[in-house]
Amino acid sequence: MAQVITVTSGKGGVGKTTSSAAIATGLAQRGKRTVVIDFDVGLRNLDLIMGVERRVVFDIVNVINGEAKLSQALIKDKRIDGLFILPASQTRDKDALSKEGVGIIIEELMKEFDYVLCDSPAGIEKGALMALYYADQAIVVTNPEVSSVRDSDRILGVIQSRSKRAEEKREPVKEHLLVTRYDPVRVERGEMLKLEDIREILAIPLLGVIPESESVLKASNTGNPVIMDVESPAGQAYTDAVGRFLGDDRPHRFLEVEKKKTGLFGRLFGGRAA
């Protein structure tokens, strides 16, 4: 049965859209028909990160207003079979979204796809509430800093109280924690929160830890979801996270400071990380 997954956060700039693109791509790579919807009306970025910005003709607001069919607005990814993007509007504001209109779109997409991924704006304004309302599962993205974790805690309260599942007193939205921009060196110095502290505060299952990596910015600038960079730690960490989401038993990586080689062997090879 099709599932609606919302990727959300309390704070902006934590890597939510990067994560939406990577997870949607990863699910499609695993053979799951996946569509990812950009709910950030007025500030759309998902199309850039997915590399389809030049192919946008119609958007979610056009579909809601009856100006285009859903099939006309959907963009098929040319690299990955079974992956589609529904872009946001750049020229409207978030009031253009209606609960009824979004519901009709999601209902139609659930007939055709295994996963409907909603890339939510940050915070709890209208676009974010629309993205959260129909969720079956939520991936809460946070950075290892106090303000980000505190805002994520607030978002968990919104998920638990203002989703359709909560309104109908059904089984709660299944929550997952995704920690991004994690740097073990800075954690060791006390400049970032420890993973254990984040988990204790938010108290939801850990889906993945994405290490700080230059490959994320490079991927965003080139329109290639970072999960496609199989050599980068960030790409590998997203692949692991998708695997866990689908039920794989995978250990968490990139959590510790890499040890340096010591002694003669280390000096001979310039002390590169082991």
Tab-separated table of C-alpha atoms in Angstrom:
chain	number	residue	atom	x	y	z
A	1	MET	CA	0.000	0.000	0.000
A	2	ALA	CA	1.278	3.455	-0.906
A	3	GLN	CA	2.784	5.548	1.884
A	4	VAL	CA	3.072	9.322	2.287
A	5	ILE	CA	6.414	10.379	3.785
A	6	THR	CA	6.992	13.963	4.899
A	7	VAL	CA	10.544	15.257	5.258
A	8	THR	CA	10.380	18.099	7.760
A	9	SER	CA	12.318	20.241	10.214
A	10	GLY	CA	11.717	23.103	12.598
A	11	LYS	CA	14.683	25.147	11.425
A	12	GLY	CA	15.631	26.162	7.902
A	13	GLY	CA	18.963	25.330	6.289
A	14	VAL	CA	19.381	21.887	7.833
A	15	GLY	CA	19.480	19.968	4.551
A	16	LYS	CA	15.828	19.027	4.267
A	17	THR	CA	15.487	19.431	0.491
A	18	THR	CA	18.858	17.744	-0.047
A	19	SER	CA	17.558	14.870	2.074
A	20	SER	CA	14.224	14.721	0.223
A	21	ALA	CA	16.020	14.481	-3.120
A	22	ALA	CA	18.463	11.854	-1.849
A	23	ILE	CA	15.839	9.676	-0.161
A	24	ALA	CA	13.430	9.837	-3.110
A	25	THR	CA	16.267	8.893	-5.463
A	26	GLY	CA	17.376	6.085	-3.172
A	27	LEU	CA	13.870	4.622	-2.964
A	28	ALA	CA	13.574	4.684	-6.759
A	29	GLN	CA	17.000	3.036	-7.049
A	30	ARG	CA	15.600	0.220	-4.911
A	31	GLY	CA	12.764	-0.305	-7.386
A	32	LYS	CA	10.080	1.710	-5.578
A	33	ARG	CA	7.963	4.019	-7.735
A	34	THR	CA	8.487	7.342	-6.000
A	35	VAL	CA	7.245	10.888	-6.482
A	36	VAL	CA	8.637	13.824	-4.508
A	37	ILE	CA	6.537	16.978	-4.071
A	38	ASP	CA	7.995	20.414	-3.343
A	39	PHE	CA	5.729	22.210	-0.835
A	40	ASP	CA	7.933	25.298	-0.527
A	41	VAL	CA	5.684	27.536	-2.636
A	42	GLY	CA	7.420	30.787	-3.569
A	43	LEU	CA	10.907	29.511	-2.735
A	44	ARG	CA	11.185	26.292	-4.684
A	45	ASN	CA	14.579	24.587	-4.718
A	46	LEU	CA	13.825	20.899	-5.153
A	47	ASP	CA	13.825	21.210	-8.953
A	48	LEU	CA	17.365	22.667	-8.819
A	49	ILE	CA	18.709	19.912	-6.578
A	50	MET	CA	17.031	17.288	-8.774
A	51	GLY	CA	18.418	18.943	-11.914
A	52	VAL	CA	15.042	19.482	-13.613
A	53	GLU	CA	14.633	23.265	-13.285
A	54	ARG	CA	14.589	23.774	-17.066
A	55	ARG	CA	11.816	21.221	-17.486
A	56	VAL	CA	9.281	22.865	-15.165
A	57	VAL	CA	6.191	23.920	-17.120
A	58	PHE	CA	3.366	23.450	-14.602
A	59	ASP	CA	3.441	23.134	-10.819
A	60	ILE	CA	1.376	21.966	-7.847
A	61	VAL	CA	-0.585	25.253	-7.683
A	62	ASN	CA	-1.513	24.980	-11.373
A	63	VAL	CA	-2.910	21.520	-10.665
A	64	ILE	CA	-4.855	22.642	-7.564
A	65	ASN	CA	-6.346	25.573	-9.518
A	66	GLY	CA	-7.357	23.351	-12.431
A	67	GLU	CA	-4.944	25.083	-14.816
A	68	ALA	CA	-3.096	21.847	-15.609
A	69	LYS	CA	-3.564	18.120	-15.194
A	70	LEU	CA	-1.424	16.285	-12.664
A	71	SER	CA	0.175	14.282	-15.482
A	72	GLN	CA	1.255	17.544	-17.148
A	73	ALA	CA	2.963	18.852	-14.004
A	74	LEU	CA	4.835	15.662	-13.101
A	75	ILE	CA	8.448	15.570	-14.294
A	76	LYS	CA	10.028	12.164	-14.935
A	77	ASP	CA	13.641	11.853	-13.856
A	78	LYS	CA	15.818	10.892	-16.842
A	79	ARG	CA	18.426	9.040	-14.762
A	80	ILE	CA	16.389	6.833	-12.432
A	81	ASP	CA	13.413	4.736	-13.506
A	82	GLY	CA	10.286	5.242	-11.447
A	83	LEU	CA	11.272	8.655	-10.034
A	84	PHE	CA	9.071	11.729	-10.577
A	85	ILE	CA	9.042	15.313	-9.273
A	86	LEU	CA	6.057	17.627	-8.708
A	87	PRO	CA	7.514	21.146	-8.439
A	88	ALA	CA	6.282	24.081	-6.361
A	89	SER	CA	5.281	27.429	-7.792
A	90	GLN	CA	7.846	30.215	-7.716
A	91	THR	CA	5.342	33.016	-8.278
A	92	ARG	CA	2.501	32.235	-5.835
A	93	ASP	CA	2.387	32.362	-2.050
A	94	LYS	CA	1.629	29.504	0.306
A	95	ASP	CA	-2.042	30.519	0.636
A	96	ALA	CA	-2.462	29.035	-2.832
A	97	LEU	CA	-2.314	25.582	-1.210
A	98	SER	CA	-5.557	24.167	0.141
A	99	LYS	CA	-6.028	21.078	2.286
A	100	GLU	CA	-8.654	19.756	-0.127
A	101	GLY	CA	-6.525	20.406	-3.211
A	102	VAL	CA	-3.440	18.796	-1.714
A	103	GLY	CA	-5.545	15.843	-0.567
A	104	ILE	CA	-6.885	15.214	-4.070
A	105	ILE	CA	-3.352	15.304	-5.534
A	106	ILE	CA	-1.964	12.923	-2.914
A	107	GLU	CA	-4.890	10.544	-3.346
A	108	GLU	CA	-4.283	10.409	-7.090
A	109	LEU	CA	-0.523	9.902	-6.668
A	110	MET	CA	-1.052	7.063	-4.199
A	111	LYS	CA	-2.784	5.110	-6.952
A	112	GLU	CA	0.352	5.232	-9.106
A	113	PHE	CA	3.288	5.262	-6.691
A	114	ASP	CA	4.702	3.250	-3.812
A	115	TYR	CA	5.929	6.365	-2.004
A	116	VAL	CA	4.748	9.974	-2.092
A	117	LEU	CA	7.512	12.075	-0.550
A	118	CYS	CA	6.615	15.573	0.651
A	119	ASP	CA	9.474	18.074	0.898
A	120	SER	CA	8.163	20.418	3.576
A	121	PRO	CA	9.193	24.023	4.174
A	122	ALA	CA	10.784	24.661	7.565
A	123	GLY	CA	8.688	25.623	10.562
A	124	ILE	CA	4.938	25.455	11.045
A	125	GLU	CA	3.545	27.869	8.475
A	126	LYS	CA	0.840	26.823	5.997
A	127	GLY	CA	3.039	25.031	3.471
A	128	ALA	CA	4.613	22.936	6.236
A	129	LEU	CA	1.235	22.081	7.751
A	130	MET	CA	-0.048	21.016	4.321
A	131	ALA	CA	2.974	18.767	3.832
A	132	LEU	CA	2.538	17.212	7.281
A	133	TYR	CA	-1.226	16.763	7.318
A	134	TYR	CA	-1.451	13.635	5.139
A	135	ALA	CA	1.747	11.961	6.369
A	136	ASP	CA	1.927	8.270	7.207
A	137	GLN	CA	5.599	8.640	8.123
A	138	ALA	CA	7.752	11.655	8.950
A	139	ILE	CA	11.504	12.049	8.633
A	140	VAL	CA	12.578	14.827	10.989
A	141	VAL	CA	15.841	16.423	9.830
A	142	THR	CA	18.029	18.177	12.385
A	143	ASN	CA	21.567	19.485	12.736
A	144	PRO	CA	23.600	18.760	15.888
A	145	GLU	CA	22.986	22.190	17.398
A	146	VAL	CA	20.693	23.249	20.213
A	147	SER	CA	18.369	25.554	18.241
A	148	SER	CA	17.827	22.985	15.488
A	149	VAL	CA	17.070	20.171	17.937
A	150	ARG	CA	14.719	22.375	19.973
A	151	ASP	CA	12.785	23.355	16.838
A	152	SER	CA	12.620	19.706	15.758
A	153	ASP	CA	11.096	18.856	19.118
A	154	ARG	CA	8.390	21.422	18.427
A	155	ILE	CA	7.714	19.887	15.016
A	156	LEU	CA	7.213	16.485	16.657
A	157	GLY	CA	4.444	18.041	18.736
A	158	VAL	CA	2.788	19.358	15.565
A	159	ILE	CA	2.996	15.939	13.875
A	160	GLN	CA	1.417	14.273	16.894
A	161	SER	CA	-1.442	16.760	17.164
A	162	ARG	CA	-2.244	18.208	13.730
A	163	SER	CA	-1.906	15.362	11.231
A	164	LYS	CA	-4.907	13.679	9.620
A	165	ARG	CA	-4.030	10.521	11.517
A	166	ALA	CA	-4.181	12.433	14.807
A	167	GLU	CA	-7.514	14.037	13.867
A	168	GLU	CA	-9.013	10.643	13.038
A	169	LYS	CA	-7.447	9.020	16.127
A	170	ARG	CA	-5.700	6.425	13.971
A	171	GLU	CA	-2.277	4.906	14.495
A	172	PRO	CA	0.186	7.826	14.902
A	173	VAL	CA	2.511	9.036	12.177
A	174	LYS	CA	5.670	6.898	12.268
A	175	GLU	CA	8.617	9.174	13.074
A	176	HIS	CA	12.272	8.878	12.050
A	177	LEU	CA	15.285	10.997	12.996
A	178	LEU	CA	17.841	12.060	10.383
A	179	VAL	CA	20.849	13.986	11.702
A	180	THR	CA	22.678	15.970	9.014
A	181	ARG	CA	25.985	17.895	8.878
A	182	TYR	CA	27.444	15.735	11.644
A	183	ASP	CA	31.148	16.358	12.279
A	184	PRO	CA	32.749	13.997	14.856
A	185	VAL	CA	35.762	16.311	15.258
A	186	ARG	CA	33.562	19.256	16.254
A	187	VAL	CA	31.478	17.000	18.478
A	188	GLU	CA	34.660	15.903	20.244
A	189	ARG	CA	35.615	19.557	20.776
A	190	GLY	CA	32.214	20.295	22.296
A	191	GLU	CA	31.173	22.539	19.387
A	192	MET	CA	28.264	20.299	18.387
A	193	LEU	CA	25.765	18.191	20.294
A	194	LYS	CA	26.599	14.534	20.732
A	195	LEU	CA	24.398	12.074	18.883
A	196	GLU	CA	23.392	10.524	22.214
A	197	ASP	CA	22.139	13.903	23.449
A	198	ILE	CA	20.083	14.503	20.290
A	199	ARG	CA	18.501	11.075	20.574
A	200	GLU	CA	17.714	11.593	24.232
A	201	ILE	CA	16.011	14.951	23.588
A	202	LEU	CA	13.935	13.890	20.579
A	203	ALA	CA	13.363	10.260	21.597
A	204	ILE	CA	12.462	8.924	18.139
A	205	PRO	CA	14.156	6.120	16.176
A	206	LEU	CA	17.390	7.059	14.390
A	207	LEU	CA	17.196	6.581	10.630
A	208	GLY	CA	20.621	7.933	9.745
A	209	VAL	CA	23.507	10.289	10.421
A	210	ILE	CA	24.796	12.233	7.417
A	211	PRO	CA	28.361	13.518	7.834
A	212	GLU	CA	29.416	17.050	6.944
A	213	SER	CA	30.725	16.768	3.391
A	214	GLU	CA	31.694	19.071	0.527
A	215	SER	CA	30.035	16.591	-1.803
A	216	VAL	CA	26.607	17.798	-0.632
A	217	LEU	CA	27.183	21.330	-1.948
A	218	LYS	CA	28.738	20.013	-5.150
A	219	ALA	CA	25.758	17.718	-5.721
A	220	SER	CA	23.276	20.550	-5.138
A	221	ASN	CA	25.089	22.856	-7.543
A	222	THR	CA	25.174	20.237	-10.300
A	223	GLY	CA	21.599	18.994	-9.909
A	224	ASN	CA	22.637	15.471	-8.956
A	225	PRO	CA	21.205	14.131	-5.658
A	226	VAL	CA	24.172	13.380	-3.402
A	227	ILE	CA	23.098	9.750	-2.962
A	228	MET	CA	24.265	9.230	-6.559
A	229	ASP	CA	27.832	10.073	-5.471
A	230	VAL	CA	28.649	6.580	-4.259
A	231	GLU	CA	32.231	7.529	-3.344
A	232	SER	CA	31.266	10.249	-0.872
A	233	PRO	CA	30.546	9.541	2.807
A	234	ALA	CA	27.345	11.609	2.574
A	235	GLY	CA	26.140	9.601	-0.418
A	236	GLN	CA	26.909	6.349	1.358
A	237	ALA	CA	25.164	7.532	4.525
A	238	TYR	CA	21.995	8.379	2.598
A	239	THR	CA	22.113	4.961	0.916
A	240	ASP	CA	22.352	3.388	4.373
A	241	ALA	CA	19.409	5.493	5.607
A	242	VAL	CA	17.212	4.407	2.690
A	243	GLY	CA	18.199	0.809	3.342
A	244	ARG	CA	17.175	1.094	6.993
A	245	PHE	CA	13.897	2.727	5.984
A	246	LEU	CA	13.169	-0.309	3.814
A	247	GLY	CA	14.034	-2.717	6.639
A	248	ASP	CA	17.730	-3.454	6.063
A	249	ASP	CA	19.902	-4.000	9.130
A	250	ARG	CA	22.797	-1.603	8.545
A	251	PRO	CA	25.274	-0.280	11.124
A	252	HIS	CA	25.630	3.482	11.509
A	253	ARG	CA	28.882	4.845	10.075
A	254	PHE	CA	30.858	8.110	10.119
A	255	LEU	CA	30.170	8.683	13.829
A	256	GLU	CA	33.755	8.604	15.122
A	257	VAL	CA	36.869	10.690	14.471
A	258	GLU	CA	39.102	8.915	11.991
A	259	LYS	CA	42.266	7.692	13.685
A	260	LYS	CA	45.603	8.798	12.254
A	261	LYS	CA	48.365	6.352	11.410
A	262	THR	CA	51.284	6.489	13.798
A	263	GLY	CA	54.901	5.333	13.857
A	264	LEU	CA	57.068	4.640	10.825
A	265	PHE	CA	54.147	3.464	8.673
A	266	GLY	CA	52.243	6.667	9.365
A	267	ARG	CA	55.248	8.890	8.644
A	268	LEU	CA	55.989	7.075	5.404
A	269	PHE	CA	52.460	7.653	4.174
A	270	GLY	CA	52.093	11.195	5.424
A	271	GLY	CA	49.851	10.371	8.366
A	272	ARG	CA	46.763	9.924	6.205
A	273	ALA	CA	43.601	8.791	7.923
A	274	ALA	CA	43.219	5.052	8.323
